[in-house]
PDB file of C-alpha atoms in Angstrom:
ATOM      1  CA  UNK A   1       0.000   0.000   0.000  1.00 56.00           C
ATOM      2  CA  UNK A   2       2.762   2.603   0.633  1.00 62.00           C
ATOM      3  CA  UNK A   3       5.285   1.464  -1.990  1.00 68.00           C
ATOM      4  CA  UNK A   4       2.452   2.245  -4.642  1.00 70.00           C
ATOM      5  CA  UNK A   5       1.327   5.514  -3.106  1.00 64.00           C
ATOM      6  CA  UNK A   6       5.041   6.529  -3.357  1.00 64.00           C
ATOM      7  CA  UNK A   7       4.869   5.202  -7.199  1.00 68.00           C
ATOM      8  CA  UNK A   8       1.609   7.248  -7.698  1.00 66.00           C
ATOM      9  CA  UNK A   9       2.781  10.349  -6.415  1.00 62.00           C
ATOM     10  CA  UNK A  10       6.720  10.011  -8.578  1.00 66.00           C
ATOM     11  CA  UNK A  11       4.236   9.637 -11.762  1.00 66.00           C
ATOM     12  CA  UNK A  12       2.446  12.629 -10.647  1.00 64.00           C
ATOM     13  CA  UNK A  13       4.494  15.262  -9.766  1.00 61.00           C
ATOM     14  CA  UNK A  14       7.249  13.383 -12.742  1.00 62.00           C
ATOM     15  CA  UNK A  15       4.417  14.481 -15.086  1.00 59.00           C
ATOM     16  CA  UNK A  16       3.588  17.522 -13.882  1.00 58.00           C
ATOM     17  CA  UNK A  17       7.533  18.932 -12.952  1.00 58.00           C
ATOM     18  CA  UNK A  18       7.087  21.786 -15.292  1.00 60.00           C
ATOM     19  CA  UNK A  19       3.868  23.203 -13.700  1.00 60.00           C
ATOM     20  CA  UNK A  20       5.824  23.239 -10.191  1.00 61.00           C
ATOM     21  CA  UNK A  21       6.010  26.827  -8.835  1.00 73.00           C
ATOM     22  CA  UNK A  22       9.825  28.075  -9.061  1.00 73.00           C
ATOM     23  CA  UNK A  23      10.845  27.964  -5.279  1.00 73.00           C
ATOM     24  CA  UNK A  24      10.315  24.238  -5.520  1.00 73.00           C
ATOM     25  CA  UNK A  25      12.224  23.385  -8.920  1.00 76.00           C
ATOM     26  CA  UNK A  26      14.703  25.725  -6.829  1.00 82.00           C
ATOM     27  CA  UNK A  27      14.443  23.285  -3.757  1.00 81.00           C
ATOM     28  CA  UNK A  28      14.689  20.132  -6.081  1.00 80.00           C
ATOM     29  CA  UNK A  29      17.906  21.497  -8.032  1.00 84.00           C
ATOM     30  CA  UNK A  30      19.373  22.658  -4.586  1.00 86.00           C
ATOM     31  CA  UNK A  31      18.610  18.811  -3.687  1.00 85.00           C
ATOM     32  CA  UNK A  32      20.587  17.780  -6.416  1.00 87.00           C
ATOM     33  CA  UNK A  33      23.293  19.544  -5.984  1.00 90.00           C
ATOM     34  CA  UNK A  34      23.947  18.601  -2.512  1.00 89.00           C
ATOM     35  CA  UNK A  35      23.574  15.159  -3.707  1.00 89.00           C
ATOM     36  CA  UNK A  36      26.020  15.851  -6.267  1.00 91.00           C
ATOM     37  CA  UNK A  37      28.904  17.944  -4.084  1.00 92.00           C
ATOM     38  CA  UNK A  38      28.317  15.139  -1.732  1.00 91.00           C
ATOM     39  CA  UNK A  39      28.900  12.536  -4.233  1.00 92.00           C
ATOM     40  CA  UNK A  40      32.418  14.051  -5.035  1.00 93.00           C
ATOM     41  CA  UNK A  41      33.592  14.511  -1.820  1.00 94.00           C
ATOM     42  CA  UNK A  42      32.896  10.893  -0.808  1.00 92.00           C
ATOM     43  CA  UNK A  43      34.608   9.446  -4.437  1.00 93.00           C
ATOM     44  CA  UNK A  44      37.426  12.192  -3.535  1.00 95.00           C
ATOM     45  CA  UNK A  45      37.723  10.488   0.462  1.00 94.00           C
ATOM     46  CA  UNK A  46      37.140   7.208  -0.960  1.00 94.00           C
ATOM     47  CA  UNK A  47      39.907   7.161  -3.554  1.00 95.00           C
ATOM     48  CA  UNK A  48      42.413   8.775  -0.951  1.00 95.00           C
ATOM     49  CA  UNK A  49      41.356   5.963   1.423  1.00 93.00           C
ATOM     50  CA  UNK A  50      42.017   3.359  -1.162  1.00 93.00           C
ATOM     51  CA  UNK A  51      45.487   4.782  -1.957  1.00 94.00           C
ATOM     52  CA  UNK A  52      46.569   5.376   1.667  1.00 92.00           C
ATOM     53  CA  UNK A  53      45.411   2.155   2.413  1.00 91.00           C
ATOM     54  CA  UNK A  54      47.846   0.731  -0.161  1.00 91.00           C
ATOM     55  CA  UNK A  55      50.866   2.665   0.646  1.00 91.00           C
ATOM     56  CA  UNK A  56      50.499   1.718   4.466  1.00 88.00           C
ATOM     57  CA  UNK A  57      50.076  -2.193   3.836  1.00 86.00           C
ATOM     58  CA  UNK A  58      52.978  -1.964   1.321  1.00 85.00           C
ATOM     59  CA  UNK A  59      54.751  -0.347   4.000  1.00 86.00           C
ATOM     60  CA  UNK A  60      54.326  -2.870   6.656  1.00 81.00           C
ATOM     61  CA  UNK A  61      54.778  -5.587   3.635  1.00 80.00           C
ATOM     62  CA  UNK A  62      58.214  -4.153   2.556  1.00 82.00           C
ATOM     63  CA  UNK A  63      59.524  -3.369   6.325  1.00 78.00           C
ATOM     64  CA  UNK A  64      58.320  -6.710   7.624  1.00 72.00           C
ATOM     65  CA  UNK A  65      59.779  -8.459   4.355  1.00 70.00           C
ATOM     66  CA  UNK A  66      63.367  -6.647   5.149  1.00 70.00           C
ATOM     67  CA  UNK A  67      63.458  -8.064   9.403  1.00 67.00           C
ATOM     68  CA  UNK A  68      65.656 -10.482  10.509  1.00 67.00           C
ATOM     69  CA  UNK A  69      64.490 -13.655  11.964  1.00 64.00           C
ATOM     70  CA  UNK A  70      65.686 -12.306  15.532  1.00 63.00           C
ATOM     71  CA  UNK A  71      63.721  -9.145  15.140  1.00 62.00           C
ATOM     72  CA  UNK A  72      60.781 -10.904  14.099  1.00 61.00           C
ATOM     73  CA  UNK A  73      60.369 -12.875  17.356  1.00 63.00           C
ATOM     74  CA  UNK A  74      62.228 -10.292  19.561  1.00 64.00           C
ATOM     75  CA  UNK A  75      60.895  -6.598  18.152  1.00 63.00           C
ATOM     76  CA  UNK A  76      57.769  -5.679  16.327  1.00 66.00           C
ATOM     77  CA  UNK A  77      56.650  -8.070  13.607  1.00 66.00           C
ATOM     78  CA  UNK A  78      55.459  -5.643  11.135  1.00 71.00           C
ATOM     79  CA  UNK A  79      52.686  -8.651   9.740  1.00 74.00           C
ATOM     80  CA  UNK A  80      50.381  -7.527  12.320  1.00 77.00           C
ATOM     81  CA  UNK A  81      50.653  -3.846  10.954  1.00 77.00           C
ATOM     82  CA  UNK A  82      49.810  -4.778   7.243  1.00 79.00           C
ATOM     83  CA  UNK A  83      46.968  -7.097   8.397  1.00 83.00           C
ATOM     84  CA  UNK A  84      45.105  -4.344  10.562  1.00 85.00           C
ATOM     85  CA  UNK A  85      46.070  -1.364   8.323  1.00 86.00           C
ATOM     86  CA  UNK A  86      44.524  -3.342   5.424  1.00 87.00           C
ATOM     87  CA  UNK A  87      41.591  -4.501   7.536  1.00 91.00           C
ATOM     88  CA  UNK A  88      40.724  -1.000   9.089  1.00 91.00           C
ATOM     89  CA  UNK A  89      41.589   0.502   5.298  1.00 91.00           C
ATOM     90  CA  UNK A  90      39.024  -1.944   3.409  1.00 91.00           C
ATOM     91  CA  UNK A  91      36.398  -1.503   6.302  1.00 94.00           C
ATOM     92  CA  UNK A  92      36.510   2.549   5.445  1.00 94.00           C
ATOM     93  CA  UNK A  93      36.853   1.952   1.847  1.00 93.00           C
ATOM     94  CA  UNK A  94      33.544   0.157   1.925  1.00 94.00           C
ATOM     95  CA  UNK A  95      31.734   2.743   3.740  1.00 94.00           C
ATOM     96  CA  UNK A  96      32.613   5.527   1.594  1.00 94.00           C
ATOM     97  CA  UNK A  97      32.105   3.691  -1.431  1.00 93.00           C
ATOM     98  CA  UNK A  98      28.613   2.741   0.329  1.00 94.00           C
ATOM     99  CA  UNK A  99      28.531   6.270   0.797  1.00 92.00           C
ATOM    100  CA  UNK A 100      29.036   7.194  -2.566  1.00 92.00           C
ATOM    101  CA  UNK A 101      26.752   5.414  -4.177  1.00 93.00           C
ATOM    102  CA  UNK A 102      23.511   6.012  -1.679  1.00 91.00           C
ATOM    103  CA  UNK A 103      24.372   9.832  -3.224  1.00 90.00           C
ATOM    104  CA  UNK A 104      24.801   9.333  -6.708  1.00 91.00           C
ATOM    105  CA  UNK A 105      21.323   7.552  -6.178  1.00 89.00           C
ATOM    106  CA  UNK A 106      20.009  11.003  -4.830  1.00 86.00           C
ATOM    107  CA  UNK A 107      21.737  13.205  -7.367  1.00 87.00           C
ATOM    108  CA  UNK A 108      19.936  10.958 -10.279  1.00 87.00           C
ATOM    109  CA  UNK A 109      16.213  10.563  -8.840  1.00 82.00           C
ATOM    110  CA  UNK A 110      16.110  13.933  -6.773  1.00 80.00           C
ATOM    111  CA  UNK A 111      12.228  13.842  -6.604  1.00 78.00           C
ATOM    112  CA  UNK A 112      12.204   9.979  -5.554  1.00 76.00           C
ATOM    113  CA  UNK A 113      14.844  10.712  -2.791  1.00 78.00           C
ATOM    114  CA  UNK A 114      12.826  13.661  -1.269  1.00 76.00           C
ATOM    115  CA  UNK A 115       9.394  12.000  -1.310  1.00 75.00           C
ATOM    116  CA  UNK A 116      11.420   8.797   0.163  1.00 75.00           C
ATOM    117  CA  UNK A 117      12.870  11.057   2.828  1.00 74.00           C
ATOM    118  CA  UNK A 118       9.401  12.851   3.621  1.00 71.00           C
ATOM    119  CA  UNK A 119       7.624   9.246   3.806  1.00 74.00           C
ATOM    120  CA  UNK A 120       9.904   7.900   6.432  1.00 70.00           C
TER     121      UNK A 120
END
């Protein structure tokens, strides 16, 4: 019952978007662009967390690959560093790609996302 109200009123107001008033195709593009700054930031944080997440683990890799067998059981085994740093840096890298797409979703179906949003 309230998934098809929320289909009837997307084919209404998608087939009458030209007769809205002009403060709300001004709220509607100001929706969208939100949505679309937002979008960029998270690809922008999400691509830096991918990289730094690569350095670090080939950090640990390459520093853990040049240890001695006596540091490895005496000192700090750097294994441990590349397993958490690429744990902890593929656990953020799925948010913000999560992230990402939930506003690319809003950016492309403004007038879905809003009713969505007023319906919840």
């Amino acid at each position: 019952m309230k998934h098809e109200a929320e289909q009837e009123l997307i084919k209404t107001l998608n087939g009458q978007l030209s007769e809205l008033p002009a403060v709300a195709k001004t709220m509607v593009q100001q929706y969208q662009m939100s949505a679309i700054v937002l979008s960029i930031l998270c690809g922008v944080l999400f691509i830096a967390v991918l990289i730094g997440t690569i350095w670090l683990a080939h950090y640990f890799f390459k520093k853990g690959e040049n240890q001695s067998f006596h540091d490895k059981v005496y000192r700090t085994d750097y294994t441990v560093g590349c397993i958490a740093t690429s744990f902890a840096g593929g656990l953020l890298s799925v948010i913000m790609l999560s992230c990402l797409v939930i506003n690319v979703i809003h950016a492309c179906a403004p007038i879905a996302s809003i009713i969505q949003s007023l319906l919840n």
